[in-house]
CSV table of C-alpha atoms (C1' of nucleotides) in Angstrom, one decimal:
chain,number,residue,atom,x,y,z
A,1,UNK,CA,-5.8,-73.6,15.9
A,2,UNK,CA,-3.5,-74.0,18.6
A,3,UNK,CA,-5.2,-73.1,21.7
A,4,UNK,CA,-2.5,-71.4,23.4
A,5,UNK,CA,-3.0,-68.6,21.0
A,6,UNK,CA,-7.2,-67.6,21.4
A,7,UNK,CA,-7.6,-64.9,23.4
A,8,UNK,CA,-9.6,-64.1,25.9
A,9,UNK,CA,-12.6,-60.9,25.8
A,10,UNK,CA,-10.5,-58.8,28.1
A,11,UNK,CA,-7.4,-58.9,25.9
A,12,UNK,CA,-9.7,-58.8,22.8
A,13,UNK,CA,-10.9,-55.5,23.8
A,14,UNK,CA,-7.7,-53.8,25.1
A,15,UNK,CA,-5.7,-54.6,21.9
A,16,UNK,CA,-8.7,-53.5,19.4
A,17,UNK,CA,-9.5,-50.7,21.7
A,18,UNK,CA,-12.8,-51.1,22.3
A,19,UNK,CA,-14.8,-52.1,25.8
A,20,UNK,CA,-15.5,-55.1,26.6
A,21,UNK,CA,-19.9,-55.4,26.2
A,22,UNK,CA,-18.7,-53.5,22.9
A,23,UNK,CA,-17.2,-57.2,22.2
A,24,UNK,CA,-19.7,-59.4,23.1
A,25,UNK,CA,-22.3,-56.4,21.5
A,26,UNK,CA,-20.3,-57.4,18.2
A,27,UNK,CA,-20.6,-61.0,18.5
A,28,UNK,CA,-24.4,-60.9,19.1
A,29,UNK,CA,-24.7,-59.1,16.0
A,30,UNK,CA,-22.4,-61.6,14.2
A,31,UNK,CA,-19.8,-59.4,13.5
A,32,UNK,CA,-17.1,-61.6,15.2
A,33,UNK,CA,-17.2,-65.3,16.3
A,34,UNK,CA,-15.8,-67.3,19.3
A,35,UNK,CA,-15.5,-70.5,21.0
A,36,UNK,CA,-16.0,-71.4,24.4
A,37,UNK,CA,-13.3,-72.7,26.7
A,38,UNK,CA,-14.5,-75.1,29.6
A,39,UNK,CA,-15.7,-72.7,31.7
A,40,UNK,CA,-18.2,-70.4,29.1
A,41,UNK,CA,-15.5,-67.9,28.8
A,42,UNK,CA,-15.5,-67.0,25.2
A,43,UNK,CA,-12.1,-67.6,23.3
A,44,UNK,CA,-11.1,-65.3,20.2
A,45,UNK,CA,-9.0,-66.1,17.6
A,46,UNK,CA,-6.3,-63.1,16.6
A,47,UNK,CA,-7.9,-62.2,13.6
A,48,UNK,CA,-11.1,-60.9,15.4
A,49,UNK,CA,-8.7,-57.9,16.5
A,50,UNK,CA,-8.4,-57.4,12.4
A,51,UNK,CA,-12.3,-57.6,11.9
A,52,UNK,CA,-12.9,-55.2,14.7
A,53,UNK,CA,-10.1,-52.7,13.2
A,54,UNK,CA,-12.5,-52.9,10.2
A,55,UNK,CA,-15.9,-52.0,11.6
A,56,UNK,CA,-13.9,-49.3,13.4
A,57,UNK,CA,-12.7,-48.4,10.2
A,58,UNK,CA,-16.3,-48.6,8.0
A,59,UNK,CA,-17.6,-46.4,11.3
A,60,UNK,CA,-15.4,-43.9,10.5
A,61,UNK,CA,-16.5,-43.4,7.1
A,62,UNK,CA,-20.1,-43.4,8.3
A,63,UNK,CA,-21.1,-47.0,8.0
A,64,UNK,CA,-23.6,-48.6,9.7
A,65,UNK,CA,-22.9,-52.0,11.7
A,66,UNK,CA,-25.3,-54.4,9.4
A,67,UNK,CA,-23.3,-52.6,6.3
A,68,UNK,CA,-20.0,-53.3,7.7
A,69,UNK,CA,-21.6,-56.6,8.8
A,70,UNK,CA,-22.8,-57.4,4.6
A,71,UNK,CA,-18.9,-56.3,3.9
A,72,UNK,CA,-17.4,-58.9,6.2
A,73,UNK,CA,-20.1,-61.4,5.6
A,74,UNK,CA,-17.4,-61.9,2.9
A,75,UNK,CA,-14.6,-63.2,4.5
A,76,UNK,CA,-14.3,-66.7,6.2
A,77,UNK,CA,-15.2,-67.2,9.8
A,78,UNK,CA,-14.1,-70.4,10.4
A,79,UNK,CA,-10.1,-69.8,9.4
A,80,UNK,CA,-8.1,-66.9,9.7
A,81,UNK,CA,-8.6,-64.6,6.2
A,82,UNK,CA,-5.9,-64.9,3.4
A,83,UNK,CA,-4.3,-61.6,2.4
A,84,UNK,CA,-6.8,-62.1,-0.7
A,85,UNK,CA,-9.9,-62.0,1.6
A,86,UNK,CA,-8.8,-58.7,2.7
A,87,UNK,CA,-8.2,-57.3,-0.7
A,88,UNK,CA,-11.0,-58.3,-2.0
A,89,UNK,CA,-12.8,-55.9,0.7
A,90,UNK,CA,-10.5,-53.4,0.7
A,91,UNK,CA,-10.9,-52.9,-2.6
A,92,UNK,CA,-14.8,-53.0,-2.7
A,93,UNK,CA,-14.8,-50.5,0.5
A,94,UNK,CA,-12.6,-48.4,-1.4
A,95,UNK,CA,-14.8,-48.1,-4.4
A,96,UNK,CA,-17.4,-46.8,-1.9
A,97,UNK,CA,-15.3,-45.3,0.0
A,98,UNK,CA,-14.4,-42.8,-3.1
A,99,UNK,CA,-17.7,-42.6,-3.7
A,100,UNK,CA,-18.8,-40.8,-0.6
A,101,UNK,CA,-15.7,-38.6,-0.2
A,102,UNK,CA,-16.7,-37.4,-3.8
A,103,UNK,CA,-20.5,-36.7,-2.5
A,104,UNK,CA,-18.8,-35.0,0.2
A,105,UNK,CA,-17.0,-32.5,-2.0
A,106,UNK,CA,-19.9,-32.0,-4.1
A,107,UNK,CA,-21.8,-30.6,-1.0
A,108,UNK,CA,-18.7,-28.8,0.2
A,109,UNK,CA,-18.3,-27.1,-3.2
A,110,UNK,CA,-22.4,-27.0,-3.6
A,111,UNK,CA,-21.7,-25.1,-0.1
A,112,UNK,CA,-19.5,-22.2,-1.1
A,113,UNK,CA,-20.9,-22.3,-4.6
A,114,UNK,CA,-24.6,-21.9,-3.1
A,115,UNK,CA,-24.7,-20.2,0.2
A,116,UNK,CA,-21.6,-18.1,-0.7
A,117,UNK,CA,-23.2,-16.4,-3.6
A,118,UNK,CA,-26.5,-15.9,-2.1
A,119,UNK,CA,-28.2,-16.6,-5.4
A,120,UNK,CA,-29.9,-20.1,-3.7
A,121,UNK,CA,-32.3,-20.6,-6.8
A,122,UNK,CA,-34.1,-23.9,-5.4
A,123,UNK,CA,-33.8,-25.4,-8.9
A,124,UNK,CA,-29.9,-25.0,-9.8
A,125,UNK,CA,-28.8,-24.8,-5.8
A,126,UNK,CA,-27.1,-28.4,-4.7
A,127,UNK,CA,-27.7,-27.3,-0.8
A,128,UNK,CA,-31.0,-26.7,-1.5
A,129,UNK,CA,-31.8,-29.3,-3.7
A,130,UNK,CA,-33.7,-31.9,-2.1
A,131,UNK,CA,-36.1,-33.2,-4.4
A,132,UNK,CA,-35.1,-37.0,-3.5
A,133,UNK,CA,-37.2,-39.4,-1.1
A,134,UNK,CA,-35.9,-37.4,2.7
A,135,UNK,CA,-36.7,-38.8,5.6
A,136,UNK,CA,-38.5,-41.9,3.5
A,137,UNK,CA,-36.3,-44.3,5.5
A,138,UNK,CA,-38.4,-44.8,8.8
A,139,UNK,CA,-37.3,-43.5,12.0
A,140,UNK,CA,-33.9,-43.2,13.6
A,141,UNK,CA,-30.9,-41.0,13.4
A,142,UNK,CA,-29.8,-40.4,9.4
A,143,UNK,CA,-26.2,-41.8,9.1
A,144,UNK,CA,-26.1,-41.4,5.5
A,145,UNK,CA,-29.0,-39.7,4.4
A,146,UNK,CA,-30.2,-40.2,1.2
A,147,UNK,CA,-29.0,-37.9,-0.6
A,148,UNK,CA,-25.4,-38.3,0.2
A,149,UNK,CA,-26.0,-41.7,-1.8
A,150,UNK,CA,-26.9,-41.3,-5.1
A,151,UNK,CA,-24.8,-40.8,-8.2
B,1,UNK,CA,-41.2,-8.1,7.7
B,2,UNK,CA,-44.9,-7.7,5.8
B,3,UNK,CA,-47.4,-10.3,6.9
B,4,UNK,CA,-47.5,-11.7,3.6
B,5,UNK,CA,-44.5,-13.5,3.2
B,6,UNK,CA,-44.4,-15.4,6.2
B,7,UNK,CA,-44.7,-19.1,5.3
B,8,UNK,CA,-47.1,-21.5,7.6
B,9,UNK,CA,-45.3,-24.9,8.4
B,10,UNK,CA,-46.9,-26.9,5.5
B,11,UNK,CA,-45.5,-24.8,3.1
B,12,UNK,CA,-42.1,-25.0,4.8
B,13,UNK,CA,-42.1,-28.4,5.3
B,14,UNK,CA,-42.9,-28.8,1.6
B,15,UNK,CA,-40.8,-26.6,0.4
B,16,UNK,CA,-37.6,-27.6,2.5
B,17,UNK,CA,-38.6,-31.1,1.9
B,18,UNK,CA,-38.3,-32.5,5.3
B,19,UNK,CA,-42.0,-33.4,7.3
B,20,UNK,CA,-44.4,-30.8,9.2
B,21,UNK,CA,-43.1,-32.8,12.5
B,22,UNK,CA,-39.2,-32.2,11.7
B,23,UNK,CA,-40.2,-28.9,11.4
B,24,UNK,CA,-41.5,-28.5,14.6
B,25,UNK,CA,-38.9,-30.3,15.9
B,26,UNK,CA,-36.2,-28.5,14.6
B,27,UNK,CA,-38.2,-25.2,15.9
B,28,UNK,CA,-37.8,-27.0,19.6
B,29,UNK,CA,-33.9,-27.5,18.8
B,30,UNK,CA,-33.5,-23.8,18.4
B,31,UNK,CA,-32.4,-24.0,14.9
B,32,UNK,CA,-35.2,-22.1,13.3
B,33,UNK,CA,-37.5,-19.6,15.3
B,34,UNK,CA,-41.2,-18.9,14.3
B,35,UNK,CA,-43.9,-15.9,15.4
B,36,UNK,CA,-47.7,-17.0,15.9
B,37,UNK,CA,-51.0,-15.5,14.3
B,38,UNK,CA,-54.0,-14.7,15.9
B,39,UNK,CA,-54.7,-18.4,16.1
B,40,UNK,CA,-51.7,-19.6,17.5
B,41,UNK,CA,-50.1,-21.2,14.4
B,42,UNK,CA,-46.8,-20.6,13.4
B,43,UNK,CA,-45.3,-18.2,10.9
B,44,UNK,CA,-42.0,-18.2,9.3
B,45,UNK,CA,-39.9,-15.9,7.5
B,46,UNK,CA,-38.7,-17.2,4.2
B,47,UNK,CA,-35.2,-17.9,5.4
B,48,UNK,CA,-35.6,-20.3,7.4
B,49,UNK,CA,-35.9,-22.7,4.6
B,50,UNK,CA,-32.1,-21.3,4.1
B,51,UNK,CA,-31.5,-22.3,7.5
B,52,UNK,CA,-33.2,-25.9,6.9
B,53,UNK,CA,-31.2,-26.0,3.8
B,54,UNK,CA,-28.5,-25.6,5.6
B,55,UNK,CA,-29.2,-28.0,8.5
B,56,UNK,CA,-29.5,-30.7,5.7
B,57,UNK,CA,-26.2,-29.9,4.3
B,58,UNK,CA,-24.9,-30.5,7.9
B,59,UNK,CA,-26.5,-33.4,8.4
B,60,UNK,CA,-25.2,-34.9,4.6
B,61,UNK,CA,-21.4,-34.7,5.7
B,62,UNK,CA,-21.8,-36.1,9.4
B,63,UNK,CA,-23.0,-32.8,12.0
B,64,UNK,CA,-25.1,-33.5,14.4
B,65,UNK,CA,-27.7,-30.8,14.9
B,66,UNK,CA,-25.7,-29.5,18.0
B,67,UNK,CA,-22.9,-28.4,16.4
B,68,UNK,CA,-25.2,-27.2,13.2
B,69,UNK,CA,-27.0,-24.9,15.7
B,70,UNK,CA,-23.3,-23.8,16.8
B,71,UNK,CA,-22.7,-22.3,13.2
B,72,UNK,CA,-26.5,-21.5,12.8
B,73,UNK,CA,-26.1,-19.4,16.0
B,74,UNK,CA,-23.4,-17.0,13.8
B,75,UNK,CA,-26.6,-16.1,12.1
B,76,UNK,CA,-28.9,-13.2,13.2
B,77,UNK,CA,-32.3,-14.6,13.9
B,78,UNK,CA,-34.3,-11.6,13.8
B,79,UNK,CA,-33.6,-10.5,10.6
B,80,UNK,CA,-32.7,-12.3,7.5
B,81,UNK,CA,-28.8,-12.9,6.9
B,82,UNK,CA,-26.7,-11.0,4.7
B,83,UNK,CA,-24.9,-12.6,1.8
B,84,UNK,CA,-22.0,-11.8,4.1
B,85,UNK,CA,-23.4,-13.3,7.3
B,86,UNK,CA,-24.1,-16.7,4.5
B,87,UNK,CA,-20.8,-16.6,3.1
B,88,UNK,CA,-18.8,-16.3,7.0
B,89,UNK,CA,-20.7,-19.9,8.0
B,90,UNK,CA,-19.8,-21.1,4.6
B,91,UNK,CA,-16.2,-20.8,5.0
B,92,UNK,CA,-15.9,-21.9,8.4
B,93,UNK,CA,-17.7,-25.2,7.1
B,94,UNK,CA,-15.5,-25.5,4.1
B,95,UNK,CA,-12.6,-25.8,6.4
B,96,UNK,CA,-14.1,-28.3,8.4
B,97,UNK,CA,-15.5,-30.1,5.7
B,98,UNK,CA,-12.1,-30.3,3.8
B,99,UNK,CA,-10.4,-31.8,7.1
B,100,UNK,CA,-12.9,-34.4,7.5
B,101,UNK,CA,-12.7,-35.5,3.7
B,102,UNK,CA,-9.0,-35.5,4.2
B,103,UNK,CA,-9.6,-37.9,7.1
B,104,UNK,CA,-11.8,-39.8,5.1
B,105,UNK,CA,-9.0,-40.1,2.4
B,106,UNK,CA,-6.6,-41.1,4.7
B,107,UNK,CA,-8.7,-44.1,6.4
B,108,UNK,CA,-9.4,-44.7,2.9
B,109,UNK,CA,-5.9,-45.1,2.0
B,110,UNK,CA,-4.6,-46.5,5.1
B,111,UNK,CA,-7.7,-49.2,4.3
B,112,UNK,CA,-6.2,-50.3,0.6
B,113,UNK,CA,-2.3,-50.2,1.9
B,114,UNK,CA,-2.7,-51.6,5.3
B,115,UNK,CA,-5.4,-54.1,4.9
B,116,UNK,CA,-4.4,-54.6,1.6
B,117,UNK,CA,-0.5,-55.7,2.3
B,118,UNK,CA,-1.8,-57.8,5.4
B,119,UNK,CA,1.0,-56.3,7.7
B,120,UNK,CA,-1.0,-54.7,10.6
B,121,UNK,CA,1.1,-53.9,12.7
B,122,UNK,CA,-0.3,-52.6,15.8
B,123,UNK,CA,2.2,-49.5,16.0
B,124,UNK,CA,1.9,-48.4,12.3
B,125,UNK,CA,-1.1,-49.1,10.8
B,126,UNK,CA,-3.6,-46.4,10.1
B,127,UNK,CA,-6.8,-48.8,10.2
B,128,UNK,CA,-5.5,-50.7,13.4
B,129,UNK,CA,-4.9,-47.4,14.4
B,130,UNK,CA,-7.3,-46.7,17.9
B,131,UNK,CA,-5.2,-45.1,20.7
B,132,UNK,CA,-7.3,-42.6,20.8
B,133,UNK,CA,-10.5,-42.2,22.8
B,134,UNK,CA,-12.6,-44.9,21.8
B,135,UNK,CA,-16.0,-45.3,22.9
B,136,UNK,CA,-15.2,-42.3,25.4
B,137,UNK,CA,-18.1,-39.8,24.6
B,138,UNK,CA,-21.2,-41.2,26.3
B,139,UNK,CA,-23.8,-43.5,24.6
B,140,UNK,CA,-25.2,-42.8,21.4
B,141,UNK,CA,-24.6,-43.8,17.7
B,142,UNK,CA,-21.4,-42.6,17.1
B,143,UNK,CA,-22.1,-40.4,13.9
B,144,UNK,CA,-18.4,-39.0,13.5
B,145,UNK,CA,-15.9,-41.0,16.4
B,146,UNK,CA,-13.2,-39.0,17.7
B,147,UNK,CA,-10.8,-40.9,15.3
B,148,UNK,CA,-11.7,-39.2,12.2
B,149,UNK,CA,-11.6,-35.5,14.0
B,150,UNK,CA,-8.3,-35.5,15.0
B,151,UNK,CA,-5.8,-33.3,12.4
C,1,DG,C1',-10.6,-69.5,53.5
C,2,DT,C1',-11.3,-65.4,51.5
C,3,DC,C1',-10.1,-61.9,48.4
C,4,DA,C1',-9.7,-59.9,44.0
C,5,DC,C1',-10.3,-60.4,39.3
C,6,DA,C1',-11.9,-61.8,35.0
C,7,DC,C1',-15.5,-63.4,33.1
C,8,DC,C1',-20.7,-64.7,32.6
C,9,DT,C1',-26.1,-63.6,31.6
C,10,DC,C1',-30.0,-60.8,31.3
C,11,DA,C1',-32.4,-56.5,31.6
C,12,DA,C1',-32.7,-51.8,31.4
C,13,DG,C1',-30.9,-47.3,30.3
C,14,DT,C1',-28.9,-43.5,27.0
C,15,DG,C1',-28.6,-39.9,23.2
C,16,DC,C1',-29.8,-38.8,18.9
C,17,DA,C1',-33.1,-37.6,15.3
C,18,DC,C1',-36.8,-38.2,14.5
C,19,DT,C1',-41.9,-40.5,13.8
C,20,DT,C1',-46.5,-41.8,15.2
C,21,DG,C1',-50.6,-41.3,17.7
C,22,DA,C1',-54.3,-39.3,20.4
C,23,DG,C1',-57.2,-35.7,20.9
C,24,DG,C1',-58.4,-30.9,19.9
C,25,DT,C1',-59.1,-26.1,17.4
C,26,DA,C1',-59.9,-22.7,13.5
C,27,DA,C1',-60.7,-21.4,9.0
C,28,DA,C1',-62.3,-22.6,4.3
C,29,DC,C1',-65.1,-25.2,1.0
C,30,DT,C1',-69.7,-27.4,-0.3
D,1,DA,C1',-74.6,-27.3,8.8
D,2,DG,C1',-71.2,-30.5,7.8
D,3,DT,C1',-66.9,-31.8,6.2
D,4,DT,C1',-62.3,-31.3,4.9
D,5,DT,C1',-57.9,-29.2,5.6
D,6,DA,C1',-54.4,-27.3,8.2
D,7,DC,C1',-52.7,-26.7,12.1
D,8,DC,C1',-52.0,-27.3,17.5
D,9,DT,C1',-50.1,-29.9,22.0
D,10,DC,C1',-48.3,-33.6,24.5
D,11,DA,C1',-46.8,-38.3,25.0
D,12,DA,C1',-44.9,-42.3,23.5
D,13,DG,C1',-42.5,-45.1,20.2
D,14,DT,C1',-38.4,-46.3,17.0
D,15,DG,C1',-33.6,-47.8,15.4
D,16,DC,C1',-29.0,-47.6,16.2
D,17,DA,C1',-24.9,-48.4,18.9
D,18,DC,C1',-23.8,-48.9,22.7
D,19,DT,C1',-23.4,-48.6,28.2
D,20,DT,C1',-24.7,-49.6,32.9
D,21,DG,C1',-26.3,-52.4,36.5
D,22,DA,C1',-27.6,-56.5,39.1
D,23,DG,C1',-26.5,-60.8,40.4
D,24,DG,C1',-23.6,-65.0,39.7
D,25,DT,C1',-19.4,-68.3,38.5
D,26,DG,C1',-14.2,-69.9,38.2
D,27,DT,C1',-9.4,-69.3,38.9
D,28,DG,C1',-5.3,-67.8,41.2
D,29,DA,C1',-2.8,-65.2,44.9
D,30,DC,C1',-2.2,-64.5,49.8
DNA sequence: GTCACACCTCAAGTGCACTTGAGGTAAACT
DNA sequence: AGTTTACCTCAAGTGCACTTGAGGTGTGAC
């Protein structure tokens, strides 16, 4: 814990790429963690830029922040993760991960299958199919609607 | 076009499984169109729960309904789409859909090997990975960042 | 000393994809 | 005649993931 090596939110935010309120937005939610130095700048340890990497990662895949935030409620906060840490999440995102490419093929394939063929019997079709609890989930834009989420 | 077999919102909403409001709304987007009766309420033709469909399908792999009324607007509105007009849209989507579950793969990958073998290094890893433009789109949930359009 | 610069807080705004509510009409059942 | 049902419009609210703005502090360079 050497303090020559904490970094500062600018520096935090150019190396992980993403803006500086974007950093502090990320702290209030408890995705990251800092210190204070003697004047109420906030200090970052290095391995915020690897948690960071991480919800930019799960956002890619269509995560939302309090999923990403359950995911790296795993790791420590108060020392910097072992390579175990990470492999225990890696492995757990990639299970899920897996999970939702394979949904996504199903509708791809559903897609041609479906809408190609023009046959669209809403029983058999996988586009149309629907029968699931839609828009049972309160208000707000649909990240990963429902149905991309079961089996 | 006989009277009969135009559809009144309930039923549409019922049978396309999304609420009489998202309906309407999706009417205001422009990704459906609807005629009135005699006493003002609307009438659809049956293949706008096609079109519905097909918003959902968007929706389950990541498009926001912009760019689903982009492909939507390759379909005729006045008269129902041909099998061909169906299968046209379907293609174009499978292509997209197959590079963005190839994206997925690779931040799904780049997750297990880079995260995984706790090297991170800023030039090479795939997960770290964020020269692109970050954050550079406006405000907004970010449904699909830039990252995982690129080729 | 003053200037820029990096940082701080707190409040409000933004875009999306909706939902919810208030207040009303028109036809259909009882 | 009264009620239920289905629909209408318009306005405002909601959750997310941020951004933008206003107004202020601390440190270092000139």
């Amino acid at each position: 814990m050497d303090r020559h090596d904490l970094l500062g939110i600018g520096e935090v935010a150019r190396r992980s790429g993403v803006s500086v309120p974007t950093v502090r937005f990320y702290e209030e939610k408890g995705l990251i963690t800092s210190t204070r130095d003697a004047a109420g700048r906030r200090r970052f340890e290095r391995h915020v830029l690897r948690r960071i990497a991480v919800v930019r990662a799960g956002q890619r895949f269509g995560m939302g922040l309090a999923e990403i935030g359950e995911a790296l409620a795993g790791l420590p906060v108060d020392h910097p993760p072992t390579k175990r840490d990470w492999e225990r999440l890696s492995r757990s995102w990639h299970a899920a991960l897996t999970a939702r490419i394979e949904a996504m093929e199903r509708v791809r394939d559903g897609l041609s299958s479906c809408i190609g063929c023009g046959c669209l019997s809403l029983k058999a079709c996988p586009v149309y199919n629907h029968d699931d609890e839609l828009a049972a989930e309160g208000p707000g834009p649909r990240r990963w609607p429902a149905a991309a989420r079961d089996g």
